[in-house]
Short mmCIF file of C-alpha atoms in Angstrom, two decimals:
data_model
loop_
_atom_site.label_atom_id
_atom_site.label_comp_id
_atom_site.label_asym_id
_atom_site.label_seq_id
_atom_site.Cartn_x
_atom_site.Cartn_y
_atom_site.Cartn_z
CA MET A 1 24.69 -60.13 25.44
CA ALA A 2 23.15 -57.75 22.95
CA THR A 3 25.01 -54.59 22.42
CA VAL A 4 22.13 -52.37 22.96
CA PRO A 5 22.53 -49.05 24.61
CA VAL A 6 21.03 -48.88 28.02
CA THR A 7 18.60 -46.23 26.97
CA CYS A 8 17.04 -48.59 24.51
CA VAL A 9 16.04 -50.83 27.30
CA ARG A 10 14.24 -48.04 29.06
CA LEU A 11 12.00 -47.41 26.16
CA THR A 12 11.21 -50.89 25.22
CA THR A 13 8.35 -51.40 27.55
CA SER A 14 6.15 -52.41 24.73
CA MET A 15 8.81 -54.09 22.80
CA GLN A 16 9.49 -57.68 22.67
CA MET A 17 13.11 -58.23 23.30
CA VAL A 18 14.11 -61.30 21.60
CA GLY A 19 16.65 -62.88 23.75
CA LYS A 20 19.12 -63.89 21.19
CA THR A 21 22.71 -63.40 21.94
CA SER A 22 24.00 -62.81 18.48
CA SER A 23 21.80 -59.96 17.51
CA LEU A 24 19.04 -58.14 19.09
CA LYS A 25 16.39 -57.29 16.72
CA LEU A 26 14.48 -54.45 18.05
CA VAL A 27 11.14 -54.87 16.47
CA PRO A 28 8.92 -52.15 17.59
CA MET A 29 5.61 -53.48 18.58
CA GLY A 30 3.01 -51.13 19.70
CA ARG A 31 3.69 -47.54 20.47
CA ILE A 32 7.15 -46.27 20.29
CA LYS A 33 8.12 -43.15 22.11
CA SER A 34 9.36 -40.56 19.73
CA GLY A 35 12.66 -38.84 20.01
CA PHE A 36 14.61 -42.04 20.25
CA PRO A 37 16.79 -41.95 17.18
CA CYS A 38 17.81 -45.52 16.94
CA LEU A 39 14.24 -46.65 16.70
CA ARG A 40 13.33 -44.30 13.93
CA THR A 41 13.36 -45.71 10.48
CA SER A 42 12.34 -44.13 7.24
CA ARG A 43 9.10 -45.99 7.42
CA PHE A 44 8.26 -44.39 10.68
CA GLN A 45 7.72 -40.72 10.54
CA ILE A 46 6.96 -40.49 14.19
CA SER A 47 6.35 -36.81 14.14
CA CYS A 48 5.82 -34.77 11.00
CA SER A 49 8.34 -32.17 12.08
CA ALA A 50 10.98 -30.87 9.75
CA LYS A 51 14.57 -31.87 10.18
CA PRO A 52 16.49 -30.04 12.88
CA GLU A 53 18.90 -28.63 10.29
CA THR A 54 16.01 -27.02 8.44
CA VAL A 55 14.62 -25.56 11.64
CA ASN A 56 18.04 -24.21 12.59
CA LYS A 57 18.56 -22.63 9.19
CA VAL A 58 15.18 -20.92 9.46
CA CYS A 59 16.10 -19.67 12.93
CA ASP A 60 19.34 -18.21 11.58
CA ILE A 61 17.57 -16.46 8.72
CA VAL A 62 14.98 -15.02 11.11
CA LYS A 63 17.67 -13.83 13.50
CA THR A 64 19.53 -12.07 10.69
CA GLN A 65 16.41 -10.50 9.22
CA LEU A 66 15.26 -9.15 12.57
CA ALA A 67 18.81 -8.26 13.69
CA LEU A 68 18.33 -10.21 16.91
CA SER A 69 21.19 -10.56 19.34
CA SER A 70 22.83 -13.99 19.45
CA ASP A 71 21.48 -14.65 22.93
CA THR A 72 17.87 -14.15 21.85
CA VAL A 73 16.08 -17.46 21.94
CA VAL A 74 14.37 -18.38 18.70
CA ALA A 75 12.39 -21.54 19.27
CA PRO A 76 10.52 -23.53 16.65
CA ASP A 77 7.22 -22.28 17.94
CA SER A 78 8.40 -18.67 18.11
CA LYS A 79 5.99 -16.41 16.30
CA PHE A 80 7.65 -13.97 13.92
CA ALA A 81 5.38 -11.21 15.12
CA THR A 82 6.42 -11.77 18.74
CA LEU A 83 10.05 -11.56 17.70
CA GLY A 84 9.32 -8.11 16.31
CA ALA A 85 8.69 -8.83 12.64
CA ASP A 86 6.36 -6.55 10.75
CA SER A 87 4.67 -7.60 7.53
CA LEU A 88 7.60 -6.42 5.42
CA ASP A 89 9.99 -8.52 7.54
CA THR A 90 7.80 -11.59 7.07
CA VAL A 91 7.72 -11.16 3.30
CA GLU A 92 11.49 -10.72 3.27
CA ILE A 93 11.97 -13.79 5.47
CA VAL A 94 9.91 -15.87 3.05
CA MET A 95 11.94 -14.43 0.16
CA THR A 96 15.23 -15.38 1.83
CA LEU A 97 13.92 -18.86 2.54
CA GLU A 98 12.98 -19.21 -1.12
CA GLU A 99 16.51 -18.23 -2.12
CA GLU A 100 18.20 -20.43 0.51
CA PHE A 101 16.24 -23.56 -0.28
CA GLY A 102 15.62 -23.03 -3.97
CA ILE A 103 11.86 -23.18 -3.65
CA SER A 104 8.96 -20.98 -4.58
CA VAL A 105 6.31 -20.21 -2.01
CA GLU A 106 2.78 -19.61 -3.20
CA GLU A 107 1.07 -16.56 -1.89
CA GLU A 108 -1.64 -18.49 -0.09
CA ASN A 109 0.99 -20.57 1.69
CA SER A 110 3.09 -17.61 2.71
CA GLN A 111 0.17 -16.22 4.65
CA ASN A 112 0.17 -19.32 6.84
CA ILE A 113 3.77 -18.97 7.90
CA THR A 114 3.74 -17.37 11.31
CA THR A 115 6.31 -19.44 13.20
CA VAL A 116 9.71 -20.96 12.58
CA GLN A 117 8.22 -24.47 12.69
CA GLU A 118 5.57 -23.65 10.09
CA ALA A 119 8.23 -22.23 7.81
CA ALA A 120 10.47 -25.28 8.21
CA ASP A 121 7.60 -27.69 7.58
CA LEU A 122 6.51 -25.87 4.44
CA ILE A 123 10.09 -25.75 3.19
CA GLU A 124 10.56 -29.48 3.56
CA LYS A 125 7.26 -30.15 1.82
CA LEU A 126 8.25 -27.90 -1.10
CA VAL A 127 11.79 -29.32 -1.31
CA GLU A 128 10.40 -32.85 -1.36
CA LYS A 129 7.96 -31.88 -4.09
CA LYS A 130 10.75 -30.23 -6.04
CA ASN A 131 12.98 -33.29 -5.77
CA ALA A 132 10.14 -35.60 -6.76
CA THR A 133 9.51 -33.70 -9.97
CA ALA A 134 13.22 -33.21 -10.73
CA MET B 1 -5.49 15.97 -5.79
CA ALA B 2 -2.98 14.78 -3.54
CA ILE B 3 -4.70 11.78 -2.47
CA ARG B 4 -4.20 8.93 -4.74
CA ILE B 5 -1.86 6.44 -3.64
CA ASN B 6 -1.44 3.26 -5.17
CA THR B 7 -0.49 0.90 -2.55
CA VAL B 8 1.91 -1.26 -4.15
CA SER B 9 1.32 -4.73 -3.27
CA PHE B 10 4.29 -6.73 -3.86
CA GLN B 11 2.28 -9.00 -5.80
CA SER B 12 -0.60 -9.79 -3.57
CA GLU B 13 0.97 -7.82 -0.80
CA LEU B 14 1.64 -4.80 -2.80
CA TYR B 15 -1.66 -4.20 -4.43
CA ARG B 16 -3.57 -4.63 -1.35
CA SER B 17 -2.96 -2.89 1.70
CA PHE B 18 -0.10 -1.08 0.99
CA THR B 19 0.33 1.31 0.18
CA ILE B 20 1.05 1.23 1.17
CA PRO B 21 -0.83 1.67 4.13
CA GLN B 22 -3.16 0.58 4.98
CA PRO B 23 -6.44 -0.54 5.66
CA LYS B 24 -7.04 -3.23 3.33
CA PRO B 25 -9.71 -5.52 2.47
CA ILE B 26 -9.58 -8.46 4.71
CA ARG B 27 -8.35 -10.49 1.85
CA SER B 28 -4.83 -9.76 2.75
CA PRO B 29 -3.43 -8.30 5.86
CA LYS B 30 -0.23 -8.50 4.02
CA PHE B 31 2.42 -6.07 3.49
CA SER B 32 1.15 -3.71 1.06
CA MET B 33 2.61 -0.71 -0.35
CA ALA B 34 0.90 2.33 -0.73
CA SER B 35 -0.45 2.71 -3.64
CA THR B 36 0.21 -0.57 -4.03
CA ILE B 37 1.34 -0.50 -0.68
CA GLY B 38 -1.32 -0.55 1.74
CA SER B 39 -1.91 -0.87 5.32
CA SER B 40 -2.41 -3.89 7.30
CA THR B 41 -5.91 -3.26 8.37
CA ALA B 42 -8.65 -5.35 7.06
CA LYS B 43 -11.70 -4.50 5.20
CA VAL B 44 -14.85 -6.38 6.03
CA GLU B 45 -17.16 -7.77 3.48
CA SER B 46 -20.50 -8.55 4.99
CA THR B 47 -21.66 -11.93 3.87
CA LYS B 48 -25.22 -11.25 4.95
CA LYS B 49 -25.89 -8.10 2.99
CA PRO B 50 -25.04 -8.32 -0.65
CA PHE B 51 -23.60 -5.33 -2.44
CA THR B 52 -22.32 -3.69 0.70
CA PRO B 53 -19.29 -1.51 0.25
CA PRO B 54 -16.17 -2.40 2.16
CA LYS B 55 -15.55 -0.79 5.52
CA GLU B 56 -12.47 -0.01 7.55
CA VAL B 57 -12.25 -2.43 10.44
CA HIS B 58 -9.00 -1.53 12.12
CA GLN B 59 -9.08 0.12 15.51
CA GLN B 60 -9.16 3.83 14.89
CA VAL B 61 -6.65 5.66 17.04
CA LEU B 62 -7.44 9.24 17.97
CA HIS B 63 -5.40 12.25 19.09
CA SER B 64 -2.03 10.53 19.30
CA MET B 65 -0.20 13.87 19.24
CA PRO B 66 0.40 15.15 22.78
CA PRO B 67 -1.82 18.24 23.32
CA GLN B 68 1.10 20.48 24.23
CA LYS B 69 2.32 20.18 20.65
CA ILE B 70 -0.77 21.96 19.40
CA GLU B 71 1.06 25.13 20.46
CA ILE B 72 3.66 24.49 17.78
CA PHE B 73 1.07 24.87 15.06
CA LYS B 74 -0.50 27.95 16.62
CA SER B 75 2.92 29.57 16.72
CA MET B 76 3.55 28.61 13.09
CA GLU B 77 0.56 30.54 11.73
CA GLY B 78 2.59 33.61 10.81
CA TRP B 79 5.23 31.50 9.15
CA ALA B 80 2.53 29.57 7.26
CA GLU B 81 0.99 32.79 5.98
CA ASP B 82 4.34 33.89 4.51
CA ASN B 83 5.62 30.53 3.36
CA ILE B 84 2.72 28.22 2.59
CA LEU B 85 -0.14 30.40 1.38
CA VAL B 86 2.19 31.74 -1.32
CA HIS B 87 1.87 28.36 -3.02
CA LEU B 88 -1.83 28.97 -3.62
CA LYS B 89 -2.81 30.56 -6.91
CA PRO B 90 -5.17 33.53 -6.86
CA VAL B 91 -8.50 32.46 -8.34
CA GLU B 92 -8.27 35.10 -11.08
CA LYS B 93 -5.09 33.44 -12.27
CA CYS B 94 -6.41 29.87 -12.06
CA TRP B 95 -7.46 27.65 -14.93
CA GLN B 96 -11.03 26.40 -14.94
CA ALA B 97 -12.28 23.10 -16.37
CA GLN B 98 -14.10 25.00 -19.14
CA ASP B 99 -10.73 26.14 -20.50
CA PHE B 100 -10.05 22.58 -21.61
CA LEU B 101 -13.50 21.50 -22.78
CA PRO B 102 -15.74 22.20 -25.79
CA ASP B 103 -17.48 25.56 -25.35
CA PRO B 104 -21.24 25.06 -25.03
CA ALA B 105 -21.88 28.75 -25.75
CA SER B 106 -20.18 28.60 -29.12
CA ASP B 107 -21.56 27.55 -32.51
CA GLY B 108 -18.70 25.13 -32.87
CA PHE B 109 -19.65 23.21 -29.75
CA MET B 110 -21.02 20.07 -31.46
CA GLU B 111 -18.05 19.89 -33.75
CA GLN B 112 -15.63 20.22 -30.84
CA VAL B 113 -17.44 17.40 -29.06
CA GLU B 114 -17.20 15.20 -32.18
CA GLU B 115 -13.47 15.87 -32.33
CA LEU B 116 -13.08 15.01 -28.66
CA ARG B 117 -14.93 11.72 -29.17
CA ALA B 118 -12.92 10.87 -32.28
CA ARG B 119 -9.69 11.32 -30.32
CA ALA B 120 -11.05 9.27 -27.41
CA LYS B 121 -11.87 6.39 -29.74
CA GLU B 122 -8.17 5.95 -30.37
CA ILE B 123 -7.44 5.42 -26.70
CA PRO B 124 -7.59 1.86 -25.33
CA ASP B 125 -9.84 0.59 -22.54
CA ASP B 126 -7.08 -0.07 -20.04
CA TYR B 127 -6.04 3.61 -20.14
CA PHE B 128 -9.65 4.60 -19.50
CA VAL B 129 -9.87 2.25 -16.53
CA VAL B 130 -6.94 4.05 -14.94
CA LEU B 131 -8.23 7.52 -15.86
CA VAL B 132 -11.63 6.64 -14.39
CA GLY B 133 -10.05 5.37 -11.17
CA ASP B 134 -8.11 8.63 -10.90
CA MET B 135 -11.24 10.66 -11.57
CA ILE B 136 -13.22 8.78 -8.92
CA THR B 137 -10.42 9.41 -6.44
CA GLU B 138 -10.47 13.14 -7.24
CA GLU B 139 -14.24 13.24 -6.91
CA ALA B 140 -14.04 11.91 -3.35
CA LEU B 141 -12.67 15.33 -2.35
CA PRO B 142 -15.13 15.82 0.54
CA THR B 143 -13.32 12.98 2.33
CA TYR B 144 -9.96 14.73 1.97
CA GLN B 145 -11.13 18.11 3.19
CA THR B 146 -12.64 16.24 6.13
CA MET B 147 -9.36 14.46 6.74
CA LEU B 148 -7.44 17.74 6.87
CA ASN B 149 -10.00 19.06 9.34
CA THR B 150 -9.48 16.09 11.66
CA LEU B 151 -5.94 17.32 12.38
CA ASP B 152 -5.39 18.94 15.79
CA GLY B 153 -3.95 22.43 15.78
CA VAL B 154 -4.66 23.17 12.15
CA ARG B 155 -8.32 22.34 11.65
CA ASP B 156 -10.85 24.84 10.34
CA GLU B 157 -12.96 25.27 13.47
CA THR B 158 -15.90 27.11 11.91
CA GLY B 159 -15.75 26.49 8.20
CA ALA B 160 -14.59 30.06 7.69
CA SER B 161 -11.77 30.28 10.22
CA PRO B 162 -9.25 33.03 9.47
CA THR B 163 -6.17 31.05 10.53
CA SER B 164 -3.53 30.44 7.86
CA TRP B 165 -4.05 26.73 8.17
CA ALA B 166 -7.80 27.00 7.56
CA ILE B 167 -7.27 29.38 4.65
CA TRP B 168 -4.86 26.88 3.15
CA THR B 169 -7.26 23.94 3.59
CA ARG B 170 -10.21 25.73 2.00
CA ALA B 171 -8.20 27.10 -0.90
CA TRP B 172 -6.49 23.76 -1.44
CA THR B 173 -9.90 22.09 -1.57
CA ALA B 174 -11.14 24.69 -4.03
CA GLU B 175 -8.17 24.08 -6.32
CA GLU B 176 -8.57 20.32 -6.13
CA ASN B 177 -12.27 20.58 -6.86
CA ARG B 178 -11.47 21.59 -10.43
CA HIS B 179 -9.65 18.30 -11.01
CA GLY B 180 -12.70 16.10 -10.48
CA ASP B 181 -14.84 18.53 -12.47
CA LEU B 182 -12.51 18.50 -15.46
CA LEU B 183 -12.10 14.74 -15.58
CA HIS B 184 -15.81 14.13 -15.00
CA GLN B 185 -16.84 16.37 -17.88
CA TYR B 186 -14.21 14.91 -20.17
CA LEU B 187 -15.26 11.34 -19.43
CA TYR B 188 -18.93 12.30 -19.90
CA LEU B 189 -18.29 13.76 -23.33
CA SER B 190 -15.91 11.00 -24.43
CA GLY B 191 -18.61 8.33 -24.73
CA ARG B 192 -16.09 5.66 -23.83
CA VAL B 193 -17.26 4.91 -20.30
CA ASP B 194 -20.37 4.02 -18.28
CA MET B 195 -21.02 7.27 -16.43
CA ARG B 196 -23.76 5.82 -14.26
CA GLN B 197 -21.49 3.08 -12.90
CA ILE B 198 -18.75 5.62 -12.32
CA GLN B 199 -21.12 7.97 -10.51
CA LYS B 200 -22.34 5.09 -8.37
CA THR B 201 -18.75 4.25 -7.47
CA ILE B 202 -18.18 7.87 -6.41
CA GLN B 203 -21.27 7.82 -4.21
CA TYR B 204 -20.10 4.61 -2.51
CA LEU B 205 -16.61 6.00 -2.04
CA ILE B 206 -17.63 9.29 -0.46
CA GLY B 207 -19.97 7.28 1.77
CA SER B 208 -17.15 4.99 2.82
CA GLY B 209 -14.65 7.70 3.64
CA MET B 210 -11.15 6.65 4.54
CA ASP B 211 -8.83 6.50 7.52
CA PRO B 212 -5.25 7.24 6.56
CA ARG B 213 -4.33 6.54 10.21
CA THR B 214 -3.14 10.05 10.81
CA GLU B 215 -4.68 9.90 14.29
CA ASN B 216 -5.55 13.63 14.38
CA SER B 217 -1.81 14.39 14.31
CA PRO B 218 -0.68 17.08 11.86
CA TYR B 219 2.76 15.47 11.91
CA LEU B 220 1.30 12.27 10.51
CA GLY B 221 -1.22 14.19 8.40
CA PHE B 222 1.24 16.43 6.57
CA ILE B 223 3.67 13.58 6.00
CA TYR B 224 0.78 11.66 4.48
CA THR B 225 -0.29 14.53 2.23
CA SER B 226 3.31 15.18 1.16
CA PHE B 227 3.56 11.60 -0.01
CA GLN B 228 0.17 11.71 -1.65
CA GLU B 229 0.64 14.93 -3.56
CA ARG B 230 3.84 13.60 -5.06
CA ALA B 231 2.08 10.33 -5.92
CA THR B 232 -0.72 12.11 -7.74
CA PHE B 233 1.78 14.37 -9.48
CA ILE B 234 3.54 11.26 -10.79
CA SER B 235 0.41 9.45 -11.82
CA HIS B 236 -1.30 12.39 -13.58
CA GLY B 237 2.03 13.08 -15.25
CA ASN B 238 2.03 9.54 -16.56
CA THR B 239 -1.56 9.66 -17.82
CA ALA B 240 -0.64 12.91 -19.59
CA ARG B 241 2.32 11.24 -21.26
CA HIS B 242 0.25 8.24 -22.36
CA ALA B 243 -2.51 10.47 -23.74
CA LYS B 244 0.11 12.21 -25.86
CA GLU B 245 1.34 8.84 -27.11
CA TYR B 246 -2.21 8.01 -28.15
CA GLY B 247 -2.40 11.25 -30.06
CA ASP B 248 -4.78 13.12 -27.79
CA LEU B 249 -2.92 16.33 -27.04
CA LYS B 250 -5.93 18.02 -25.43
CA LEU B 251 -6.34 15.18 -22.94
CA ALA B 252 -2.60 15.29 -22.32
CA GLN B 253 -2.95 18.99 -21.51
CA MET B 254 -5.77 18.29 -19.07
CA CYS B 255 -3.80 15.67 -17.17
CA GLY B 256 -0.74 17.88 -17.32
CA ILE B 257 -2.44 20.91 -15.82
CA ILE B 258 -3.78 18.76 -12.99
CA ALA B 259 -0.26 17.39 -12.39
CA ALA B 260 1.06 20.96 -12.21
CA ASP B 261 -1.38 21.75 -9.38
CA GLU B 262 -0.28 18.62 -7.53
CA LYS B 263 3.34 19.66 -7.82
CA ARG B 264 2.56 23.05 -6.26
CA HIS B 265 0.69 21.35 -3.44
CA GLU B 266 3.54 18.89 -2.92
CA THR B 267 5.92 21.84 -2.54
CA ALA B 268 3.71 23.37 0.15
CA TYR B 269 3.20 20.21 2.19
CA THR B 270 6.85 19.17 2.06
CA LYS B 271 7.78 22.66 3.23
CA ILE B 272 5.55 22.28 6.28
CA VAL B 273 7.18 18.96 7.20
CA GLU B 274 10.62 20.43 6.58
CA LYS B 275 9.79 23.11 9.15
CA LEU B 276 8.58 20.45 11.57
CA PHE B 277 11.87 18.60 11.19
CA GLU B 278 13.58 21.87 12.14
CA ILE B 279 11.38 22.53 15.18
CA ASP B 280 11.00 18.96 16.44
CA PRO B 281 13.29 16.54 14.60
CA ASP B 282 12.70 13.64 16.97
CA GLY B 283 8.91 13.88 16.87
CA THR B 284 8.89 14.30 13.12
CA VAL B 285 11.20 11.39 12.33
CA LEU B 286 9.14 9.16 14.61
CA ALA B 287 6.04 10.29 12.75
CA PHE B 288 7.67 9.57 9.39
CA ALA B 289 8.64 6.04 10.44
CA ASP B 290 5.18 5.47 11.88
CA MET B 291 3.44 6.42 8.63
CA MET B 292 5.79 4.29 6.58
CA ARG B 293 5.33 1.28 8.87
CA LYS B 294 1.58 1.64 8.61
CA LYS B 295 2.10 2.12 4.91
CA ILE B 296 0.66 5.01 2.99
CA SER B 297 -2.83 3.87 2.19
CA MET B 298 -4.68 4.73 -0.91
CA PRO B 299 -7.45 7.17 -0.41
CA ALA B 300 -9.66 5.21 -2.76
CA HIS B 301 -8.85 1.78 -1.45
CA LEU B 302 -12.46 1.29 -0.36
CA MET B 303 -13.79 1.92 -3.84
CA TYR B 304 -16.76 -0.21 -4.83
CA ASP B 305 -19.07 -0.18 -7.82
CA GLY B 306 -21.81 -2.45 -6.52
CA ARG B 307 -20.38 -5.40 -8.42
CA ASP B 308 -16.67 -6.00 -7.97
CA ASP B 309 -15.55 -6.79 -4.42
CA ASN B 310 -11.94 -6.40 -5.48
CA LEU B 311 -12.38 -3.27 -7.52
CA PHE B 312 -9.52 -1.36 -5.98
CA ASP B 313 -7.08 -4.23 -6.39
CA HIS B 314 -8.08 -4.65 -10.01
CA PHE B 315 -7.75 -0.95 -10.71
CA SER B 316 -4.35 -0.82 -8.98
CA ALA B 317 -3.13 -3.78 -10.98
CA VAL B 318 -3.97 -2.05 -14.24
CA ALA B 319 -2.32 1.18 -13.04
CA GLN B 320 0.77 -0.85 -12.17
CA ARG B 321 0.84 -2.64 -15.52
CA LEU B 322 0.48 0.57 -17.49
CA GLY B 323 3.23 2.17 -15.45
CA VAL B 324 0.93 4.97 -14.34
CA TYR B 325 1.63 4.33 -10.69
CA THR B 326 3.77 1.48 -9.51
CA ALA B 327 5.53 -0.08 -6.55
CA LYS B 328 8.70 1.45 -7.90
CA ASP B 329 7.05 4.88 -7.75
CA TYR B 330 6.21 4.26 -4.11
CA ALA B 331 9.86 3.51 -3.35
CA ASP B 332 10.97 6.52 -5.40
CA ILE B 333 8.64 8.86 -3.54
CA LEU B 334 9.89 7.57 -0.20
CA GLU B 335 13.48 8.02 -1.28
CA PHE B 336 12.73 11.52 -2.54
CA LEU B 337 11.18 12.54 0.76
CA VAL B 338 14.04 11.07 2.78
CA GLY B 339 16.36 13.25 0.70
CA ARG B 340 14.13 16.30 0.66
CA TRP B 341 13.86 16.33 4.43
CA LYS B 342 17.53 15.36 4.92
CA VAL B 343 16.51 12.57 7.26
CA ALA B 344 19.93 10.90 7.10
CA ASP B 345 21.60 14.05 8.43
CA LEU B 346 19.43 14.44 11.51
CA THR B 347 21.37 14.59 14.77
CA GLY B 348 20.51 14.77 18.46
CA LEU B 349 17.81 12.14 18.13
CA SER B 350 16.61 9.92 20.94
CA GLY B 351 17.17 6.18 20.84
CA GLU B 352 13.73 5.64 19.35
CA GLY B 353 14.38 8.51 16.96
CA ARG B 354 17.56 6.91 15.69
CA LYS B 355 15.73 3.61 15.13
CA ALA B 356 13.07 5.49 13.20
CA GLN B 357 15.75 7.27 11.17
CA ASP B 358 17.42 3.96 10.31
CA TYR B 359 14.12 2.38 9.39
CA VAL B 360 13.06 5.17 7.08
CA CYS B 361 16.46 5.55 5.43
CA GLY B 362 16.73 1.83 4.78
CA LEU B 363 13.19 1.21 3.61
CA ALA B 364 13.25 2.23 -0.08
CA PRO B 365 15.94 -0.30 -1.09
CA ARG B 366 14.02 -3.07 0.69
CA ILE B 367 10.86 -2.19 -1.20
CA ARG B 368 12.73 -2.10 -4.50
CA ARG B 369 14.30 -5.48 -3.86
CA LEU B 370 10.90 -6.97 -3.10
CA GLU B 371 9.43 -5.46 -6.22
CA GLU B 372 12.27 -6.74 -8.40
CA ARG B 373 11.78 -10.25 -7.06
CA ASN B 374 8.10 -9.94 -7.62
CA SER B 375 8.25 -8.76 -11.17
CA ALA B 376 10.72 -11.52 -11.99
CA LYS B 377 8.11 -14.09 -11.05
CA ALA B 378 6.12 -15.10 -14.10
CA LYS B 379 2.48 -14.37 -13.67
CA GLU B 380 -0.48 -15.68 -15.59
CA SER B 381 -2.32 -12.99 -17.37
CA VAL B 382 -5.80 -12.43 -16.04
CA ASN B 383 -8.53 -10.50 -17.79
CA VAL B 384 -11.13 -8.83 -15.66
CA PRO B 385 -14.30 -6.94 -16.60
CA PHE B 386 -14.78 -3.39 -15.36
CA SER B 387 -18.30 -2.04 -14.96
CA TRP B 388 -16.84 1.43 -15.66
CA ILE B 389 -16.37 0.36 -19.28
CA PHE B 390 -19.61 -1.58 -19.71
CA ASP B 391 -18.01 -4.82 -18.42
CA ARG B 392 -15.48 -4.88 -21.19
CA GLN B 393 -12.41 -6.76 -20.08
CA VAL B 394 -8.95 -5.50 -19.41
CA LYS B 395 -5.75 -7.36 -18.60
CA LEU B 396 -4.47 -6.97 -15.05
#
């Protein structure tokens, strides 16, 4: 019997389960529902979202900058403006992100950062670029 | 002229809207400092009509001061007569532009003009770009007298109103008028600049007007003018210093005498706001925070010469590079005013008032930090032509 977590079975509607007893190769065929970690490989970027750690770090920086109470919910799609950030706050948030992640944000790009998710995505893109050229 | 604020744009932010506050060309609703710090409103460039000057597009707010507060200013008229009008100089004691220019009634006139032009030849183009920008700002004086007369409780209701406030506004305008005259005549005689382009820019600017977002409130209005007068004092002081370095002592004297007027005006306006802090500390601190959040916008931020859609940004960048008026100056002025009005010591404020107090007291360091980061970033040097100097190029 394959040692496959039960949840795997639920999602494998489109998967061919090879009925071998020694190993169960889960070969994704067709669409794979995202959010299922054990199916995700580096070849499959199911969603283009930034890593959760990046998103969380951005949330922390935003919370500190805007002096939000710890029970304020900062979600990935939270708009800075809705959280109470003015233009100075946004510039300072971008500055802190630059310092935290060791990146440099171009002016044109900084204008497009209006939510936590956008910030995290841009950060990962810039970090990847930085590592590629390193 | 109190109205010349360079909205410091921390980089793109700073030069634009900032001061800044500030209605800014749509190119960047970014944080801008006054002078270099501008406001966050956008300026619209019409794509259909070429050569249209920029316009303010933000929603204009009117009469934000509650009408019962108008009484405060009525009741201050006696105090203003004794404490503010004293900062005006009697006309008989005032300098006139002619005092600093070649005397056309004298035999030595032509020679004096030659000397003036010889001295001007030694002064570089980038200095002239800044001096021209300052002169154009001064020449837009009609806009500033208008702006003072938009303020509830202190406006000149007839054009010859006998109230202390109206007397102040008219006399202030009369004093300022000499600044544009002096600089205009100097630039004309110097031969270094394209007078027609400059005059065109002035016509566009007066036609455009400006909205410093003072919302008819004298609280907002006098805070704005306090900031502005100090800004112009600093920038004319710097142009005076540079002129001296270039060996033109007469030009240095001109800029210096203008700066001295601005200093006197700054003293008067800051005194008014000091009194307001005494009478209504909560209302005044809220007003201070409001103006700083909106950023002190440059009076000439809508300047246009028929050719350069980013004229103000380019001019501000040169002023920043030459150290005539910078983001650091913006922060310094803010810090000075916070000290001058003892904002940190205010007590008995409402919850909103305390937030405003914290915001204002903490703002200058934030601006400085941003500016330090910005200046540390290496920037490519860009050369840009200015129609004011016959399209010769100057580094931004």
